[in-house]
Short mmCIF file of C-alpha atoms and ligand atoms in Angstrom, two decimals:
data_model
loop_
_atom_site.label_atom_id
_atom_site.label_comp_id
_atom_site.label_asym_id
_atom_site.label_seq_id
_atom_site.Cartn_x
_atom_site.Cartn_y
_atom_site.Cartn_z
CA UNK A 1 -0.05 0.28 -0.03
CA UNK A 2 0.72 3.29 -0.88
CA UNK A 3 0.34 6.14 1.66
CA UNK A 4 0.76 10.13 0.63
CA UNK A 5 2.51 12.40 2.64
CA UNK A 6 0.09 14.75 5.20
CA UNK A 7 1.00 17.45 3.46
CA UNK A 8 -0.27 15.89 -0.21
CA UNK A 9 -3.80 17.18 -1.83
CA UNK A 10 -7.06 16.59 -0.26
CA UNK A 11 -7.69 13.93 -3.41
CA UNK A 12 -4.95 11.91 -2.22
CA UNK A 13 -6.48 12.01 1.40
CA UNK A 14 -9.52 10.87 0.00
CA UNK A 15 -8.65 8.20 -1.86
CA UNK A 16 -6.33 7.45 1.03
CA UNK A 17 -9.00 6.96 4.01
CA UNK A 18 -11.05 5.18 0.79
CA UNK A 19 -8.64 3.13 0.60
CA UNK A 20 -7.84 2.79 3.86
CA UNK A 21 -12.14 1.79 4.47
CA UNK A 22 -11.26 -0.85 1.19
CA UNK A 23 -8.83 -2.30 3.74
CA UNK A 24 -10.95 -2.10 6.93
CA UNK A 25 -14.17 -3.59 5.32
CA UNK A 26 -11.70 -6.31 3.52
CA UNK A 27 -10.01 -7.04 7.19
CA UNK A 28 -13.83 -7.01 9.01
CA UNK A 29 -14.58 -9.23 6.41
CA UNK A 30 -12.26 -11.40 6.99
CA UNK A 31 -12.53 -10.97 10.63
CA UNK A 32 -16.60 -11.66 10.05
CA UNK A 33 -15.55 -15.36 8.00
CA UNK A 34 -12.88 -15.88 10.53
CA UNK A 35 -15.62 -15.26 13.63
CA UNK A 36 -18.48 -17.48 11.68
CA UNK A 37 -15.37 -20.32 10.79
CA UNK A 38 -14.22 -20.13 14.63
CA UNK A 39 -17.84 -20.18 15.42
CA UNK A 40 -18.42 -23.05 13.92
CA UNK A 41 -15.48 -24.52 14.94
CA UNK A 42 -16.57 -23.86 18.34
CA UNK A 43 -19.91 -25.33 17.05
CA UNK A 44 -18.68 -28.26 15.93
CA UNK A 45 -16.47 -28.93 18.65
CA UNK A 46 -19.15 -28.56 21.63
CA UNK A 47 -21.10 -30.99 19.80
CA UNK A 48 -18.60 -33.39 19.29
CA UNK A 49 -17.41 -32.71 23.57
CA UNK A 50 -21.02 -32.87 24.10
CA UNK A 51 -21.44 -36.39 22.02
CA UNK A 52 -18.67 -38.11 23.97
CA UNK A 53 -19.86 -36.38 27.33
CA UNK A 54 -23.20 -38.41 26.89
CA UNK A 55 -20.78 -41.46 25.22
CA UNK A 56 -18.71 -41.16 28.54
CA UNK A 57 -22.25 -41.09 30.68
CA UNK A 58 -23.56 -44.01 28.82
CA UNK A 59 -19.68 -46.43 29.70
CA UNK A 60 -19.88 -44.90 32.65
CA UNK A 61 -23.32 -46.25 33.44
CA UNK A 62 -22.46 -49.47 31.47
CA UNK A 63 -19.62 -49.84 34.35
CA UNK A 64 -21.73 -49.69 36.62
CA UNK A 65 -23.63 -51.77 35.89
CA UNK A 66 -20.92 -54.32 35.14
CA UNK A 67 -19.27 -53.55 38.94
CA UNK A 68 -22.98 -54.24 40.18
CA UNK A 69 -22.86 -57.33 38.45
CA UNK A 70 -19.65 -58.55 39.68
CA UNK A 71 -20.04 -57.83 43.22
CA UNK A 72 -23.50 -59.62 42.68
CA UNK A 73 -21.41 -62.41 41.20
CA UNK A 74 -18.28 -62.25 43.59
CA UNK A 75 -21.11 -61.91 46.50
CA UNK A 76 -22.71 -65.59 44.93
CA UNK A 77 -19.65 -67.13 44.73
CA UNK A 78 -18.44 -66.23 47.84
CA UNK A 79 -21.51 -67.89 49.27
CA UNK A 80 -21.22 -70.60 47.44
CA UNK A 81 -17.78 -71.16 48.59
CA UNK A 82 -18.43 -70.58 52.11
CA UNK A 83 -20.55 -73.86 52.33
CA UNK A 84 -18.69 -75.44 50.27
CA UNK A 85 -15.73 -75.04 52.65
CA UNK A 86 -18.35 -75.55 55.44
CA UNK A 87 -19.32 -78.63 53.87
CA UNK A 88 -15.64 -79.81 53.48
CA UNK A 89 -14.88 -78.91 57.46
CA UNK A 90 -17.89 -81.38 58.24
CA UNK A 91 -16.72 -83.87 56.16
CA UNK A 92 -12.90 -83.55 57.06
CA UNK A 93 -15.01 -83.64 60.83
CA UNK A 94 -16.62 -86.28 60.17
CA UNK A 95 -13.67 -88.26 58.45
CA UNK A 96 -12.31 -87.56 61.88
CA UNK A 97 -14.22 -89.29 64.10
CA UNK A 98 -14.41 -92.13 61.32
CA UNK A 99 -10.63 -92.93 61.80
CA UNK A 100 -10.98 -92.33 65.49
CA UNK A 101 -13.72 -94.95 65.90
CA UNK A 102 -11.61 -97.00 63.73
CA UNK A 103 -8.36 -96.55 65.89
CA UNK A 104 -11.13 -97.48 68.69
CA UNK A 105 -12.15 -100.54 66.85
CA UNK A 106 -8.44 -101.42 65.73
CA UNK A 107 -7.55 -101.18 69.45
CA UNK A 108 -10.17 -102.94 70.57
CA UNK A 109 -9.60 -105.85 68.22
CA UNK A 110 -5.96 -106.32 68.81
CA UNK A 111 -7.35 -106.52 72.25
CA UNK A 112 -9.62 -109.31 71.48
CA UNK A 113 -6.75 -111.07 69.32
CA UNK A 114 -4.12 -110.72 72.09
CA UNK A 115 -6.40 -112.19 74.77
CA UNK A 116 -7.74 -114.74 72.48
CA UNK A 117 -4.28 -115.24 71.41
CA UNK A 118 -3.38 -115.63 75.15
CA UNK A 119 -6.45 -117.87 75.52
CA UNK A 120 -5.46 -120.28 72.68
CA UNK A 121 -1.68 -120.32 74.62
CA UNK A 122 -3.32 -120.97 77.99
CA UNK A 123 -6.45 -123.50 76.48
CA UNK A 124 -3.33 -125.66 74.59
CA UNK A 125 -0.63 -125.21 77.56
CA UNK A 126 -3.36 -126.66 79.96
CA UNK A 127 -4.85 -129.99 77.50
CA UNK A 128 -1.55 -131.10 77.53
CA UNK A 129 -1.45 -132.68 80.92
CA UNK A 130 -4.72 -134.39 81.26
CA UNK A 131 -4.27 -135.26 77.56
CA UNK A 132 -1.12 -136.92 78.35
CA UNK A 133 -2.95 -138.62 81.38
CA UNK A 134 -5.35 -139.69 78.51
CA UNK A 135 -2.69 -141.09 75.96
CA UNK A 136 -0.40 -142.85 78.75
CA UNK A 137 -3.76 -144.31 79.94
CA UNK A 138 -5.25 -145.33 76.64
CA UNK A 139 -2.22 -147.03 75.46
CA UNK A 140 -2.02 -148.64 79.35
CA UNK A 141 -5.20 -150.10 77.96
CA UNK A 142 -4.24 -151.27 74.71
CA UNK A 143 -0.97 -153.22 76.36
CA UNK A 144 -3.14 -154.74 79.17
CA UNK A 145 -6.60 -155.51 77.72
CA UNK A 146 -5.26 -155.57 74.09
CA UNK A 147 -6.20 -159.47 72.30
CA UNK A 148 -8.00 -160.15 75.81
CA UNK A 149 -11.67 -158.90 75.54
CA UNK A 150 -13.77 -158.74 72.12
CA UNK A 151 -12.93 -157.30 68.82
CA UNK A 152 -15.22 -154.16 69.08
CA UNK A 153 -13.20 -153.96 72.54
CA UNK A 154 -10.18 -153.79 71.04
CA UNK A 155 -11.61 -151.27 67.85
CA UNK A 156 -12.61 -148.86 70.73
CA UNK A 157 -9.32 -149.17 72.43
CA UNK A 158 -7.36 -148.68 69.13
CA UNK A 159 -9.65 -145.85 68.13
CA UNK A 160 -8.98 -144.36 71.70
CA UNK A 161 -5.35 -144.54 71.57
CA UNK A 162 -5.30 -142.74 67.76
CA UNK A 163 -7.33 -140.01 69.45
CA UNK A 164 -5.04 -139.07 71.52
CA UNK A 165 -1.95 -139.13 69.65
CA UNK A 166 -3.96 -137.38 67.31
CA UNK A 167 -5.20 -135.17 69.98
CA UNK A 168 -1.42 -134.21 71.30
CA UNK A 169 -0.07 -133.56 68.20
CA UNK A 170 -2.40 -131.00 67.60
CA UNK A 171 -2.53 -129.29 70.70
CA UNK A 172 1.63 -129.35 70.33
CA UNK A 173 1.04 -127.70 67.07
CA UNK A 174 -1.45 -125.53 68.25
CA UNK A 175 1.19 -123.87 71.75
CA UNK A 176 4.31 -124.15 69.10
CA UNK A 177 1.88 -121.55 66.79
CA UNK A 178 0.51 -119.25 69.82
CA UNK A 179 3.66 -119.29 71.70
CA UNK A 180 5.37 -117.72 68.74
CA UNK A 181 3.62 -114.75 69.81
CA UNK A 182 5.05 -114.83 73.10
CA UNK A 183 8.48 -115.32 71.97
CA UNK A 184 10.58 -112.23 71.73
CA UNK A 185 11.05 -110.96 67.82
CA UNK A 186 13.87 -110.67 65.48
CA UNK A 187 17.11 -112.18 65.82
CA UNK A 188 20.25 -110.76 67.48
CA UNK A 189 22.59 -111.91 64.89
CA UNK A 190 22.36 -113.51 61.96
CA UNK A 191 23.42 -117.18 61.20
CA UNK A 192 23.86 -119.96 58.56
CA UNK A 193 20.97 -121.18 56.73
CA UNK A 194 22.69 -124.14 55.88
CA UNK A 195 22.91 -124.87 59.71
CA UNK A 196 19.56 -124.48 59.89
CA UNK A 197 18.48 -126.53 56.66
CA UNK A 198 21.28 -129.36 58.04
CA UNK A 199 19.35 -129.61 61.65
CA UNK A 200 16.20 -130.23 59.83
CA UNK A 201 17.78 -132.45 57.75
CA UNK A 202 18.72 -134.55 60.15
CA UNK A 203 15.32 -134.50 62.13
CA UNK A 204 13.85 -135.96 59.61
CA UNK A 205 16.38 -138.52 58.78
CA UNK A 206 14.15 -141.56 58.98
CA UNK A 207 11.54 -140.25 56.85
CA UNK A 208 14.31 -139.48 54.55
CA UNK A 209 15.82 -142.89 54.48
CA UNK A 210 12.07 -144.57 54.52
CA UNK A 211 11.20 -142.40 51.27
CA UNK A 212 14.36 -142.91 48.90
CA UNK A 213 14.02 -138.83 49.11
CA UNK A 214 17.25 -137.15 47.52
CA UNK A 215 18.12 -133.71 48.54
CA UNK A 216 20.09 -130.86 46.64
CA UNK A 217 20.93 -127.53 47.87
CA UNK A 218 23.14 -124.76 46.66
CA UNK A 219 25.09 -123.07 49.25
CA UNK A 220 22.47 -120.34 51.13
CA UNK A 221 22.86 -117.14 52.64
CA UNK A 222 23.59 -115.71 56.67
CA UNK A 223 20.15 -114.34 57.74
CA UNK A 224 18.93 -112.76 61.11
CA UNK A 225 16.38 -115.39 62.16
CA UNK A 226 16.82 -117.30 65.37
CA UNK A 227 18.12 -120.46 64.33
CA UNK A 228 14.85 -122.59 65.75
CA UNK A 229 12.69 -120.47 64.00
CA UNK A 230 14.56 -121.32 60.16
CA UNK A 231 15.08 -124.57 61.33
CA UNK A 232 11.02 -125.05 62.09
CA UNK A 233 10.23 -123.87 58.57
CA UNK A 234 12.77 -126.01 56.64
CA UNK A 235 11.77 -129.12 58.60
CA UNK A 236 7.93 -128.35 58.11
CA UNK A 237 8.45 -127.69 53.76
CA UNK A 238 10.69 -130.67 53.84
CA UNK A 239 8.69 -133.43 55.33
CA UNK A 240 5.55 -132.20 53.55
CA UNK A 241 7.90 -132.58 50.29
CA UNK A 242 8.27 -135.62 51.68
CA UNK A 243 5.06 -136.50 52.78
CA UNK A 244 3.12 -135.26 49.95
CA UNK A 245 4.99 -137.44 47.27
CA UNK A 246 4.18 -139.39 44.31
CA UNK A 247 4.65 -143.35 42.90
CA UNK A 248 8.55 -141.96 42.01
CA UNK A 249 11.26 -140.82 45.09
CA UNK A 250 10.92 -137.70 46.28
CA UNK A 251 13.27 -135.24 45.03
CA UNK A 252 14.31 -131.99 46.76
CA UNK A 253 15.69 -128.75 45.31
CA UNK A 254 16.47 -125.94 48.03
CA UNK A 255 17.84 -122.47 46.95
CA UNK A 256 18.08 -119.19 48.02
CA UNK A 257 18.96 -116.12 45.63
CA UNK A 258 20.01 -112.47 46.50
CA UNK A 259 17.08 -110.39 45.75
CA UNK A 260 17.21 -106.38 46.55
CA UNK A 261 16.96 -105.91 49.93
CA UNK A 262 15.98 -109.41 50.41
CA UNK A 263 16.61 -113.85 50.01
CA UNK A 264 14.51 -115.83 48.47
CA UNK A 265 14.78 -118.88 49.81
CA UNK A 266 13.25 -122.08 47.31
CA UNK A 267 12.28 -125.12 48.34
CA UNK A 268 10.73 -127.66 45.10
CA UNK A 269 9.64 -130.87 45.33
CA UNK A 270 8.16 -132.90 43.11
CA UNK A 271 5.05 -134.76 44.46
CA UNK A 272 1.71 -134.42 44.01
CA UNK A 273 0.85 -130.62 43.52
CA UNK A 274 -1.53 -128.17 44.63
CA UNK A 275 -4.44 -126.89 42.96
CA UNK A 276 -4.02 -123.03 42.30
CA UNK A 277 -7.32 -121.99 44.05
CA UNK A 278 -6.58 -123.32 47.25
CA UNK A 279 -2.61 -121.79 47.29
CA UNK A 280 -3.39 -119.17 49.94
CA UNK A 281 -6.09 -121.17 51.96
CA UNK A 282 -3.34 -123.54 52.97
CA UNK A 283 -1.71 -121.19 55.03
CA UNK A 284 -4.57 -120.69 57.33
CA UNK A 285 -4.70 -122.50 60.61
CA UNK A 286 -6.01 -126.23 60.88
CA UNK A 287 -6.63 -126.10 57.20
CA UNK A 288 -5.65 -129.37 55.38
CA UNK A 289 -6.63 -130.64 51.32
CA UNK A 290 -6.42 -134.21 52.49
CA UNK A 291 -8.06 -136.72 55.05
CA UNK A 292 -5.61 -137.55 57.71
CA UNK A 293 -6.62 -141.24 56.80
CA UNK A 294 -4.92 -139.74 53.02
CA UNK A 295 -1.82 -138.04 55.32
CA UNK A 296 -1.20 -137.83 58.38
CA UNK A 297 -1.04 -134.43 60.07
CA UNK A 298 -2.54 -131.46 61.80
CA UNK A 299 -3.23 -128.72 59.27
CA UNK A 300 -0.61 -126.44 61.09
CA UNK A 301 2.81 -126.56 59.62
CA UNK A 302 2.08 -124.14 56.98
CA UNK A 303 0.35 -122.04 59.57
CA UNK A 304 3.69 -122.02 61.24
CA UNK A 305 5.85 -121.27 58.44
CA UNK A 306 3.68 -119.01 58.01
CA UNK A 307 3.76 -117.05 61.22
CA UNK A 308 6.95 -117.04 61.95
CA UNK A 309 8.18 -115.51 58.54
CA UNK A 310 5.78 -112.68 58.49
CA UNK A 311 7.55 -112.28 62.48
CA UNK A 312 10.47 -111.13 60.72
CA UNK A 313 8.97 -109.09 58.18
CA UNK A 314 9.18 -112.08 55.09
CA UNK A 315 6.20 -113.40 53.07
CA UNK A 316 6.05 -116.86 52.32
CA UNK A 317 3.58 -118.48 48.73
CA UNK A 318 3.34 -121.40 46.77
CA UNK A 319 3.89 -121.48 43.09
CA UNK A 320 2.37 -124.98 41.96
CA UNK A 321 -0.17 -127.28 39.55
CA UNK A 322 -1.85 -130.11 40.49
CA UNK A 323 0.09 -133.37 39.63
CA UNK A 324 3.24 -131.48 38.62
CA UNK A 325 4.82 -130.69 42.23
CA UNK A 326 5.46 -127.69 44.15
CA UNK A 327 7.87 -124.63 44.98
CA UNK A 328 7.17 -123.50 47.78
CA UNK A 329 8.68 -119.75 47.89
CA UNK A 330 9.83 -117.54 51.55
CA UNK A 331 11.73 -113.98 51.56
CA UNK A 332 13.58 -112.86 54.59
CA UNK A 333 14.62 -109.16 54.22
CA UNK A 334 18.17 -107.58 55.32
CA UNK A 335 18.38 -106.81 59.37
CA UNK A 336 22.01 -106.48 58.92
CA UNK A 337 24.77 -107.69 56.63
CA UNK A 338 22.94 -111.14 54.83
CA UNK A 339 26.31 -112.03 53.17
CA UNK A 340 26.32 -115.67 51.59
CA UNK A 341 28.54 -118.02 53.67
P1 ADP B 1 -0.38 -130.77 57.25
O1 ADP B 1 0.74 -131.40 56.31
O2 ADP B 1 -0.15 -131.26 58.67
O3 ADP B 1 -1.69 -130.94 56.96
P2 ADP B 1 0.27 -128.13 56.79
O4 ADP B 1 -0.31 -127.14 57.43
O5 ADP B 1 1.84 -127.93 56.17
O6 ADP B 1 -0.57 -129.15 57.33
O7 ADP B 1 -0.23 -128.15 54.62
C1 ADP B 1 -1.65 -127.79 54.29
C2 ADP B 1 -1.80 -128.57 53.48
O8 ADP B 1 -1.09 -127.93 52.09
C3 ADP B 1 -1.75 -130.25 53.58
O9 ADP B 1 -2.45 -130.82 54.01
C4 ADP B 1 -1.34 -130.52 52.11
O10 ADP B 1 -2.99 -130.85 51.71
C5 ADP B 1 -0.86 -129.23 51.43
N1 ADP B 1 0.45 -129.31 51.24
C6 ADP B 1 0.96 -129.01 52.27
N2 ADP B 1 2.58 -128.67 51.17
C7 ADP B 1 2.51 -129.49 50.34
C8 ADP B 1 2.90 -130.35 49.36
N3 ADP B 1 4.69 -130.28 49.38
N4 ADP B 1 2.67 -130.78 48.26
C9 ADP B 1 1.38 -130.67 48.15
N5 ADP B 1 0.23 -130.33 49.10
C10 ADP B 1 0.76 -129.88 49.97
#
């Protein structure tokens, strides 16, 4: 823009004013436009903000509802959990009570068992004396009057003698069995199993010779048992291996193999064998698979073996097939250094 000096002509001044007015009008126009633009923008922004506010309010509302729902669910779940907890506590209480009852029952059973064992021990012990009298006097009766009375009397006397002898065997075996609990458990030293076996073989010498039995044994280890107990186990198993023989002469093999924490002993025979269904039963007290007429016995031998072996923490079982011989196996856990001899 070109302004004339103050001392120019009036025309120039008017022109200047006009130009200024024009300029002002244009500026006004621009300001108006700007103002309008600004107002529009403010309106738009206000609309936007209103929208955003509404959106925020809506979101807030939703959030509130969600929070309420969540609180409700938390309350519900807490209630459920409290109920569950109560039920659990009740169950624990009942279980503890049941355990306590079981323990009391077990204790009562142990006591009853111990009383019963004591009773069986005393009974078998006290019965020995009168039984010995019956046995002695029936034998005297047989000696003095046998063949002097009639045939019936002879038969009655024979039955009495046999009955008394059998009863004596039963009582002796029962006493052996019951006294196994009264004697202290365990062994203080390791013994040579070979010696226990030789002792049993020597006790059975007559039966071995009579039946032509052949006994083969491997070198046996030292075990932590009382010699009398291991000897008794061998004697019962060998005695049975000879007694339950087939026609051919008994062949018996005794062996022991090392396992992780124990020795596994086996006594194998070529006898009549055992039906698998009775494999467990035969270890019960007085359990027999044959009549006394077929094979003499009391049904206590294996029960005594089981009692002895279990007292030392071992197991005993049989593997057999009817007609095909039997293998009796028992374990003796380590009680120290069970080294082979
Ligand atoms: P017992 O020999 O006095 O009858 P045991 O307790 O020693 O009593 O044996 C129980 C039963 O197991 C025997 O009656 C017999 O039927 C069976 N038995 C035991 N050992 C053998 C064996 N080696 N072979 C076949 N049967 C056997």
